[in-house]
Short mmCIF file of C-alpha atoms (C1' of nucleotides) in Angstrom, two decimals:
data_model
loop_
_atom_site.label_atom_id
_atom_site.label_comp_id
_atom_site.label_asym_id
_atom_site.label_seq_id
_atom_site.Cartn_x
_atom_site.Cartn_y
_atom_site.Cartn_z
CA MET A 356 109.13 85.49 2.42
CA ASP A 357 109.25 87.01 5.90
CA GLN A 358 110.03 90.72 6.10
CA ASN A 359 112.98 89.89 8.31
CA ASP A 360 114.28 87.25 5.94
CA VAL A 361 114.85 89.91 3.31
CA LEU A 362 118.04 90.93 5.05
CA LYS A 363 119.27 87.46 5.83
CA LEU A 364 122.67 86.76 4.43
CA GLU A 365 121.73 83.36 3.10
CA ASN A 366 119.04 84.87 0.91
CA GLN A 367 121.30 87.29 -0.83
CA LEU A 368 122.31 86.53 -4.37
CA CYS A 369 124.82 89.34 -4.25
CA PHE A 370 126.70 87.67 -1.42
CA SER A 371 126.77 84.34 -3.25
CA ILE A 372 128.29 85.93 -6.32
CA TYR A 373 130.72 87.98 -4.23
CA ALA A 374 131.87 84.85 -2.38
CA ALA A 375 131.98 82.74 -5.55
CA SER A 376 134.12 85.33 -7.30
CA ARG A 377 136.74 85.25 -4.58
CA ALA A 378 136.57 81.47 -4.36
CA ILE A 379 137.22 81.12 -8.09
CA THR A 380 140.13 83.52 -7.93
CA LYS A 381 141.53 81.34 -5.18
CA VAL A 382 141.28 78.26 -7.42
CA TYR A 383 143.26 80.06 -10.12
CA ARG A 384 145.92 81.41 -7.78
CA PRO A 385 148.24 78.36 -7.57
CA PHE A 386 148.19 77.91 -11.36
CA LEU A 387 148.81 81.58 -12.05
CA GLU A 388 151.50 81.75 -9.37
CA ARG A 389 153.58 79.45 -11.54
CA LEU A 390 153.32 82.05 -14.32
CA GLY A 391 154.10 84.83 -11.86
CA ILE A 392 150.88 86.75 -12.46
CA THR A 393 147.66 87.50 -10.60
CA TYR A 394 144.10 86.84 -11.75
CA PRO A 395 143.37 90.39 -12.98
CA GLN A 396 146.74 90.39 -14.75
CA TYR A 397 145.73 87.08 -16.36
CA LEU A 398 142.55 88.73 -17.64
CA VAL A 399 144.64 91.42 -19.31
CA MET A 400 146.82 88.75 -20.90
CA LEU A 401 143.72 86.89 -22.14
CA VAL A 402 142.72 90.03 -24.01
CA LEU A 403 146.21 90.52 -25.45
CA TRP A 404 146.44 86.88 -26.57
CA GLU A 405 143.38 87.53 -28.68
CA LYS A 406 144.46 90.95 -29.88
CA ASP A 407 148.13 91.99 -29.90
CA LYS A 408 147.43 95.64 -29.29
CA ILE A 409 144.65 97.59 -27.62
CA THR A 410 144.12 101.05 -26.16
CA LEU A 411 143.82 101.41 -22.40
CA LYS A 412 140.34 102.79 -22.88
CA ASP A 413 139.16 99.72 -24.79
CA LEU A 414 140.83 97.44 -22.27
CA CYS A 415 138.93 99.15 -19.46
CA LYS A 416 135.69 98.63 -21.35
CA LYS A 417 136.38 94.97 -22.06
CA LEU A 418 137.27 94.10 -18.47
CA TYR A 419 134.79 96.51 -16.82
CA LEU A 420 137.74 97.95 -14.89
CA ASP A 421 138.72 101.59 -14.68
CA SER A 422 142.04 103.20 -15.53
CA GLY A 423 142.85 103.72 -11.85
CA THR A 424 142.91 99.94 -11.48
CA LEU A 425 144.59 99.10 -14.76
CA THR A 426 147.30 101.77 -14.81
CA PRO A 427 149.37 100.33 -11.92
CA LEU A 428 148.54 96.76 -12.99
CA LEU A 429 149.86 97.41 -16.50
CA LYS A 430 152.97 99.07 -15.12
CA ARG A 431 153.68 95.89 -13.17
CA LEU A 432 153.16 93.79 -16.28
CA GLU A 433 155.51 96.14 -18.12
CA THR A 434 158.17 95.72 -15.42
CA MET A 435 157.85 91.96 -15.91
CA ASP A 436 158.37 92.55 -19.64
CA MET A 437 154.99 91.05 -20.52
CA VAL A 438 153.47 94.15 -22.11
CA LYS A 439 154.59 97.45 -23.61
CA ARG A 440 152.93 100.78 -22.91
CA VAL A 441 153.33 103.33 -25.71
CA ARG A 442 151.45 106.55 -26.35
CA SER A 443 149.77 106.93 -29.67
CA SER A 444 151.61 109.29 -31.99
CA GLU A 445 148.35 110.60 -33.42
CA ASP A 446 146.82 111.39 -30.03
CA GLU A 447 149.25 111.66 -27.15
CA ARG A 448 146.47 111.10 -24.61
CA VAL A 449 145.82 107.61 -25.91
CA LEU A 450 147.83 104.82 -24.35
CA CYS A 451 148.44 101.73 -26.50
CA VAL A 452 149.05 98.50 -24.66
CA SER A 453 150.75 95.75 -26.65
CA ILE A 454 152.09 92.31 -25.90
CA THR A 455 155.79 91.44 -25.85
CA ASP A 456 157.38 88.22 -27.15
CA LYS A 457 157.73 87.02 -23.58
CA GLY A 458 154.05 87.72 -22.97
CA ARG A 459 153.07 85.91 -26.14
CA ASN A 460 155.16 82.88 -25.20
CA MET A 461 153.38 82.59 -21.88
CA LYS A 462 150.21 81.64 -23.75
CA GLN A 463 151.60 78.13 -24.27
CA GLU A 464 151.76 77.63 -20.52
CA ALA A 465 148.45 79.35 -19.86
CA ILE A 466 146.49 77.32 -22.37
CA LYS A 467 146.55 74.35 -20.01
CA ILE A 468 144.99 76.25 -17.12
CA PRO A 469 141.27 76.22 -18.01
CA GLU A 470 141.34 72.44 -18.38
CA CYS A 471 143.15 72.05 -15.05
CA ILE A 472 140.53 74.22 -13.37
CA LEU A 473 137.67 72.22 -14.88
CA GLY A 474 139.37 69.03 -13.76
CA SER A 475 139.85 70.18 -10.18
CA LEU A 476 136.18 71.16 -10.04
CA ASN A 477 134.05 68.09 -10.46
CA THR A 478 131.07 69.72 -12.10
CA ASP A 479 129.22 69.13 -15.32
CA VAL A 480 130.55 71.41 -18.06
CA ARG A 481 127.02 71.87 -19.38
CA ALA A 482 125.89 73.21 -15.99
CA LEU A 483 128.78 75.68 -15.96
CA ALA A 484 127.96 76.93 -19.45
CA ASN A 485 124.36 77.39 -18.40
CA LEU A 486 125.39 79.23 -15.25
CA LYS A 487 127.59 81.52 -17.32
CA ASN A 488 124.64 82.46 -19.53
CA GLU A 489 122.53 83.35 -16.52
CA VAL A 490 125.27 85.45 -14.94
CA ASP A 491 125.79 87.23 -18.24
CA GLN A 492 122.07 87.93 -18.45
CA LEU A 493 122.22 89.43 -14.96
CA LEU A 494 125.13 91.63 -16.05
CA ILE A 495 123.03 92.81 -18.98
CA ASP A 496 120.06 93.51 -16.70
CA ILE A 497 122.26 95.52 -14.35
CA ASN A 498 123.61 97.68 -17.17
CA GLU A 499 120.06 97.95 -18.63
CA MET B 888 135.23 73.81 -28.95
CA ASP B 889 138.39 75.05 -30.69
CA GLN B 890 141.65 74.67 -28.75
CA ASN B 891 142.17 78.40 -29.07
CA ASP B 892 138.69 79.21 -27.85
CA VAL B 893 139.51 77.70 -24.48
CA LEU B 894 141.38 80.84 -23.54
CA LYS B 895 138.91 83.30 -24.99
CA LEU B 896 137.65 85.76 -22.46
CA GLU B 897 134.05 85.43 -23.54
CA ASN B 898 134.06 81.73 -22.76
CA GLN B 899 135.17 82.13 -19.22
CA LEU B 900 132.63 81.67 -16.49
CA CYS B 901 135.12 82.96 -13.95
CA PHE B 902 135.32 86.31 -15.71
CA SER B 903 131.53 86.62 -15.84
CA ILE B 904 131.22 86.05 -12.12
CA TYR B 905 134.16 88.35 -11.41
CA ALA B 906 132.56 91.12 -13.49
CA ALA B 907 129.09 90.47 -12.07
CA SER B 908 130.39 90.68 -8.53
CA ARG B 909 131.86 94.11 -9.11
CA ALA B 910 128.79 95.26 -11.01
CA ILE B 911 126.50 94.27 -8.14
CA THR B 912 128.70 96.02 -5.60
CA LYS B 913 128.40 99.10 -7.78
CA VAL B 914 124.60 98.86 -7.66
CA TYR B 915 124.69 98.75 -3.87
CA ARG B 916 127.16 101.57 -3.47
CA PRO B 917 124.78 104.57 -3.69
CA PHE B 918 122.35 102.98 -1.24
CA LEU B 919 125.08 102.05 1.23
CA GLU B 920 126.73 105.44 0.88
CA ARG B 921 123.65 106.95 2.53
CA LEU B 922 124.33 104.68 5.51
CA GLY B 923 128.00 105.58 5.42
CA ILE B 924 129.23 102.00 4.97
CA THR B 925 130.82 99.90 2.23
CA TYR B 926 129.56 96.63 0.81
CA PRO B 927 131.85 94.35 2.85
CA GLN B 928 130.95 96.38 5.96
CA TYR B 929 127.27 95.84 5.07
CA LEU B 930 127.89 92.08 4.99
CA VAL B 931 129.28 92.22 8.51
CA MET B 932 126.23 94.19 9.65
CA LEU B 933 123.92 91.62 8.00
CA VAL B 934 125.51 88.96 10.18
CA LEU B 935 125.22 91.08 13.33
CA TRP B 936 121.56 91.94 12.63
CA GLU B 937 120.87 88.22 12.76
CA LYS B 938 123.11 87.49 15.72
CA ASP B 939 124.07 90.23 18.19
CA LYS B 940 127.43 88.75 19.01
CA ILE B 941 129.91 86.56 17.14
CA THR B 942 133.57 85.64 17.37
CA LEU B 943 135.94 86.92 14.71
CA LYS B 944 136.71 83.36 13.72
CA ASP B 945 133.05 82.53 13.07
CA LEU B 946 132.59 85.80 11.21
CA CYS B 947 135.51 84.92 8.94
CA LYS B 948 133.96 81.52 8.24
CA LYS B 949 130.51 82.95 7.52
CA LEU B 950 131.78 85.59 5.09
CA TYR B 951 134.61 83.50 3.61
CA LEU B 952 136.95 86.36 4.50
CA ASP B 953 140.14 86.11 6.49
CA SER B 954 141.12 88.01 9.60
CA GLY B 955 143.60 90.13 7.68
CA THR B 956 140.66 91.61 5.80
CA LEU B 957 138.19 91.81 8.67
CA THR B 958 140.47 93.20 11.40
CA PRO B 959 140.92 96.67 9.85
CA LEU B 960 137.33 96.65 8.56
CA LEU B 961 135.97 95.96 12.07
CA LYS B 962 138.20 98.65 13.53
CA ARG B 963 136.63 101.12 11.12
CA LEU B 964 133.13 99.96 12.10
CA GLU B 965 134.16 100.36 15.76
CA THR B 966 135.36 103.91 15.10
CA MET B 967 131.91 104.63 13.58
CA ASP B 968 130.41 103.19 16.78
CA MET B 969 128.58 100.45 14.89
CA VAL B 970 130.28 97.47 16.58
CA LYS B 971 132.26 96.70 19.70
CA ARG B 972 135.39 94.52 19.80
CA VAL B 973 136.01 92.77 23.14
CA ARG B 974 138.25 89.84 24.00
CA SER B 975 136.68 86.80 25.58
CA SER B 976 137.44 86.43 29.29
CA GLU B 977 137.60 82.62 29.02
CA ASP B 978 140.13 82.60 26.17
CA GLU B 979 142.00 85.83 25.66
CA ARG B 980 142.81 84.91 22.07
CA VAL B 981 139.15 84.96 21.09
CA LEU B 982 137.78 88.28 19.84
CA CYS B 983 134.04 88.86 20.32
CA VAL B 984 132.40 91.26 17.89
CA SER B 985 129.07 92.66 19.02
CA ILE B 986 126.63 95.22 17.66
CA THR B 987 126.00 98.63 19.27
CA ASP B 988 122.65 100.37 19.61
CA LYS B 989 123.60 102.65 16.75
CA GLY B 990 124.42 99.61 14.63
CA ARG B 991 121.15 97.94 15.52
CA ASN B 992 119.18 101.06 14.64
CA MET B 993 120.70 101.17 11.19
CA LYS B 994 118.80 97.98 10.37
CA GLN B 995 115.59 100.00 9.93
CA GLU B 996 117.23 101.96 7.13
CA ALA B 997 118.94 98.95 5.61
CA ILE B 998 115.83 96.83 5.42
CA LYS B 999 114.61 98.87 2.46
CA ILE B 1000 117.75 98.26 0.40
CA PRO B 1001 117.14 94.74 -0.99
CA GLU B 1002 113.77 95.81 -2.36
CA CYS B 1003 115.27 98.94 -3.92
CA ILE B 1004 117.92 96.84 -5.60
CA LEU B 1005 115.37 94.37 -6.95
CA GLY B 1006 113.30 97.27 -8.23
CA SER B 1007 116.20 98.93 -10.03
CA LEU B 1008 116.98 95.62 -11.69
CA ASN B 1009 114.12 94.59 -13.90
CA THR B 1010 114.53 90.86 -13.62
CA ASP B 1011 112.26 88.05 -12.57
CA VAL B 1012 112.75 87.25 -8.88
CA ARG B 1013 112.35 83.56 -9.66
CA ALA B 1014 115.27 83.68 -12.10
CA LEU B 1015 117.45 85.35 -9.48
CA ALA B 1016 116.59 82.74 -6.85
CA ASN B 1017 117.44 80.04 -9.34
CA LEU B 1018 120.71 81.75 -10.23
CA LYS B 1019 121.59 81.97 -6.54
CA ASN B 1020 121.09 78.22 -6.13
CA GLU B 1021 123.39 77.49 -9.05
CA VAL B 1022 126.10 79.84 -7.78
CA ASP B 1023 125.83 78.28 -4.33
CA GLN B 1024 126.21 74.83 -5.88
CA LEU B 1025 129.35 76.02 -7.64
CA LEU B 1026 130.71 77.31 -4.32
CA ILE B 1027 130.06 73.89 -2.82
CA ASP B 1028 131.78 72.17 -5.75
CA ILE B 1029 134.80 74.43 -5.36
CA ASN B 1030 135.13 73.69 -1.65
CA GLU B 1031 134.46 69.99 -2.36
"C1'" DA C 1010 141.69 131.48 -34.51
"C1'" DT C 1011 140.90 131.22 -29.63
"C1'" DA C 1012 138.38 130.45 -25.42
"C1'" DA C 1013 135.45 126.90 -23.44
"C1'" DA C 1014 134.09 122.30 -23.15
"C1'" DT C 1015 135.21 117.63 -23.64
"C1'" DT C 1016 137.99 113.60 -23.66
"C1'" DT C 1017 141.50 110.73 -21.85
"C1'" DA C 1018 145.07 109.10 -18.81
"C1'" DA C 1019 147.49 109.58 -14.65
"C1'" DT C 1020 147.52 110.52 -9.74
"C1'" DT C 1021 145.82 110.41 -5.05
"C1'" DG C 1022 143.46 108.60 -1.20
"C1'" DT C 1023 140.58 105.17 1.02
"C1'" DA C 1024 139.21 100.51 1.48
"C1'" DC C 1025 139.34 95.89 0.64
"C1'" DA C 1026 141.69 91.00 -0.17
"C1'" DC C 1027 144.84 87.71 1.07
"C1'" DA C 1028 149.46 85.30 1.71
"C1'" DA C 1029 152.98 85.15 4.93
"C1'" DT C 1030 154.55 85.97 9.25
"C1'" DA C 1031 154.51 86.93 14.18
"C1'" DC C 1032 152.92 86.20 18.59
"C1'" DA C 1033 150.31 84.81 22.51
"C1'" DA C 1034 147.32 81.46 24.73
"C1'" DT C 1035 145.71 76.86 24.99
"C1'" DT C 1036 145.84 72.01 24.28
"C1'" DT C 1037 148.16 67.79 23.59
"C1'" DT C 1038 151.70 64.50 24.52
"C1'" DG C 1039 155.30 62.06 26.40
"C1'" DC D 871 154.22 68.92 34.46
"C1'" DA D 872 157.08 70.72 30.67
"C1'" DA D 873 157.95 70.68 25.66
"C1'" DA D 874 155.68 70.61 21.28
"C1'" DA D 875 151.89 71.37 18.48
"C1'" DT D 876 147.81 73.80 17.67
"C1'" DT D 877 144.69 77.63 17.70
"C1'" DG D 878 143.37 82.34 17.00
"C1'" DT D 879 144.24 87.17 16.18
"C1'" DA D 880 147.20 90.86 14.63
"C1'" DT D 881 150.63 92.73 11.52
"C1'" DT D 882 152.98 93.40 7.22
"C1'" DG D 883 153.44 93.69 2.39
"C1'" DT D 884 151.65 93.40 -2.26
"C1'" DG D 885 147.95 93.99 -5.33
"C1'" DT D 886 143.60 95.23 -6.66
"C1'" DA D 887 139.14 98.46 -6.79
"C1'" DC D 888 137.25 102.83 -7.48
"C1'" DA D 889 135.90 107.82 -6.52
"C1'" DA D 890 137.75 112.22 -6.99
"C1'" DT D 891 140.97 115.19 -8.77
"C1'" DT D 892 144.50 116.80 -11.92
"C1'" DA D 893 146.64 117.53 -16.22
"C1'" DA D 894 147.14 117.38 -21.03
"C1'" DA D 895 145.37 117.22 -25.61
"C1'" DT D 896 141.58 117.69 -28.76
"C1'" DT D 897 137.20 119.32 -30.27
"C1'" DT D 898 133.61 122.64 -30.45
"C1'" DA D 899 131.64 127.06 -30.66
"C1'" DT D 900 131.81 131.65 -31.35
#
DNA sequence: ATAAATTTAATTGTACACAATACAATTTTG
DNA sequence: CAAAATTGTATTGTGTACAATTAAATTTAT
């Protein structure tokens, strides 16, 4: 590859992933709008649908997001009555995030979304699964 | 796949790409910090290193970013004396973004970055090129 | 036990990201 | 040619992202 090509936008994997990430979020937007939540908020709900209750610290680790991002996001979800934020009685520093009934009920609506997304994309599911594995491997390589 | 699994975070390609995108930006950050620019600003400079002058509209199209994002970003780059923003004399609505000497000179520093990134990741270059193709295909599928 | 270090969450400040809107210039149409 | 539609950028408002700092509680070390 030419020395000059190294910098060319088209050759940059990072840009592709950056653009793909925003494009995917855009695909989700209209579906999530109906639920009244954003994509990062949806990720939080995905976690809580699997596990009723989780500490903020563990949530940060699971989503690779820091508390500065999640704190205001969770406060918005709390205002919408989707989650509850309670401090642990054992350790007052620890914040426990738990799902409300309203938040739990939303799962029934949300469960249709992944299929809708797959339908609107006309790609082979196998190819997507394969792509996911490769992206995950990259994530592992980045974090050593 | 189980009906419940559909919603599981681990199964979601979108989340992997979302997380990978942020992780990659994080890898770039220390290198770009030395140049005094952010990752999206670096993308703009990549375009201008290939093409001295471009309209805002074309820049938006190339980066898949809208003017609401690029306008303040370009103003910051202009303040740093990296780019110039001038209206076209033919059509006053058209904004021409061009690179300054200072911006052009930065290319010599920036040209080392991609190699540094590849070095810090210990992954096969072939695998990354392949991954890029697959992500690009997904982007095409999304935009039909 | 108590001072120092550590852990954890919240806060602050800067910078995207994008939908919605506003506005100005140009092009199209009747 | 004048009204309507379109085009292109800027502005506004909401919501992430994350580094840096602050503050509070716990743990460790003496």
